[in-house]
Amino acid sequence: MYFKFPLLLLIIAAGLVGIIIFKDHLDDRVSAANKAEPVKIPSAEIPEISEDISATHLAALQSISSSDLRRHVVFLADDSLQGRDTGSRGARIAALYISSQFDKFGLRPVGENGSYYQPVYLSEKKISADSEFKIEIDGEMVPLKYKDDFLVVTPPNQSGVEVTHNLIFTAFGIQASEYEYDDFKNLDVKGRATIYVIGEPPSEDEKYFKGSKASQFLNDSTKRRTAKENGAAVAIGVVLPELFEQISWGGIQNFYARSKISLKNDVSTAGEDFVAIILHPDAGELLFAGAERSFSDIKKTASEGTIQSFEMNKKIQMKLIVEHKQIEDSNVAGFLEGSDPVLKSEVIVFTAHYDHVGIGTPVKGDSIYNGAADNASGTSGLMELAEAFSLLPQRPKRSMLFLAVTAEEKGLLGSEFYVQNPIFPLAKTMANFNLDMLGIGDTSGVVVYGIERSTLGDMMTRAVKEVGLEIIPDELPEQRIFYRSDHFSFVKRGIPSIMPGFGIRREWFANFNKFYHQPSDDANLSYFNFGYMKKHVQAIFLAGLWIADAEKPPSWTPGDEFENAREAKKK
Ligand SMILES: [Zn+2]
């Protein structure tokens, strides 16, 4: 899963680019969340339930067992798989294990060339430490140090960029017509490097830049877009020291200095080759040395809201060296054809990401980030679902695709690749269930992300009760989890999707942060409860079965923001 740490609250999750500062306090959001109205779940049509289960479906349901779930987790999270990083040998072994299970259950291989593998083509870009960035001071070009002084937000698509640009200071770099605010007024930034400081006009007035809360104009990616739209060649953001109250420079470095992996031919990011740079405040001092206004003046006027754009009358020189690497990995796809001559053309997709983050900084001598909860657990659940459905005496009416996806940790890339290259037409893809992190947290229930958004919510609610669990409301709405795992790739295409997640309560979040994306997330994680995981997966089995057999496919709640996404994508 793709969670935000409290420490990183200021980093926006929608992609790997962009810094945002939340001016409001967590406490406000906590109390707002606690006051939230209970969600309304639209009702769905369900075939007869309980009697059905006890009779024909019992053997299938009971094949989902805690011992099997545990066994899969132990294998996938073993040290020998070295954290299943995208493109690694460990990930390859994990994919082989999953495909051999699919084979054992009799699923049809629907990957490439009669195999279970759908190749996923990725490219990795990393800024070389030999990259240069120089600032003109008194006619001399003074070099900055990569990582210590400057970071590259968006590595260019070419293998190298060597440019010289005249600088222009654009204050906060904001154009907001609704507030009659324009840092670009009467400026010609075409072909030049724009400098802006991170922040937005301070305000106590709710109606002006949302007062003490963050407005969208604070978002760094908005500022880069604004610079680009005004014709700038490069956008350079300068960090003000006050940002360090929320995140260290090391934290920012971790975010931007790592390699960036994307889909090789990503249609959704084509043309995003605008270069953007982030500067440390110390580099800010150098940048303004000898300019019309000093950096202290900039800092002061930024905090007072009187900051103004001006001509810098100096240059920067940049030589960015980009190391490119091609990576090939795979989604693993097994198919179970439906039994109804007509409805079998419709497909229900079950997803779980099997990748994790690999080997990293050692913690207590352990450098293998095993990813047991994240997401050997969901992958294990996916395999148990595949087995259970394959054991049904009568196949469900609709078809089912079991899809173990890769590169989720790199930004939901495996699932995004799938929806860009679907094995079955998206128009006939009726629902997605995503399994990401199971068997931990409050064992009395599950948090179902997307519960109010489609008829899947009602199915899932009844299935959860059927297995003796309860629905736990989302106590962490500020984490926006619905937007942050693989089902979201399907959601964006307008396919009703749901993520039945583990029972997380706000007070449990402190435990979560102890192991999330750390070497301690291994099969011995003390929070695992495989009996609870079994019930969770059984509930997904029941909901999946009902949906596959229902007369009508799932539908969005009228008025949901994704209701028309399918139609919009077709155009
Ligand atoms: Zn994760």
Coordinates of C-alpha atoms in Angstrom, one line a residue, residues 7 12 24 30 57 98 165 216 236 245 252 347 460 494 513:
L7 CA 5.9 13.2 9.0
I12 CA 1.3 15.1 -2.0
D24 CA -4.2 23.3 8.8
V30 CA -9.3 14.3 13.3
H57 CA -20.5 -23.4 -1.8
I98 CA 1.9 -17.2 -8.1
H165 CA 19.0 30.5 -19.0
Q216 CA -4.4 24.2 -4.4
I236 CA 13.1 26.4 -9.9
E245 CA 9.7 22.4 10.8
I252 CA 13.0 15.9 0.6
V347 CA -15.3 -10.0 -16.3
M460 CA -19.4 -6.3 0.6
G494 CA -15.0 4.2 -14.6
N513 CA 4.0 3.3 11.4

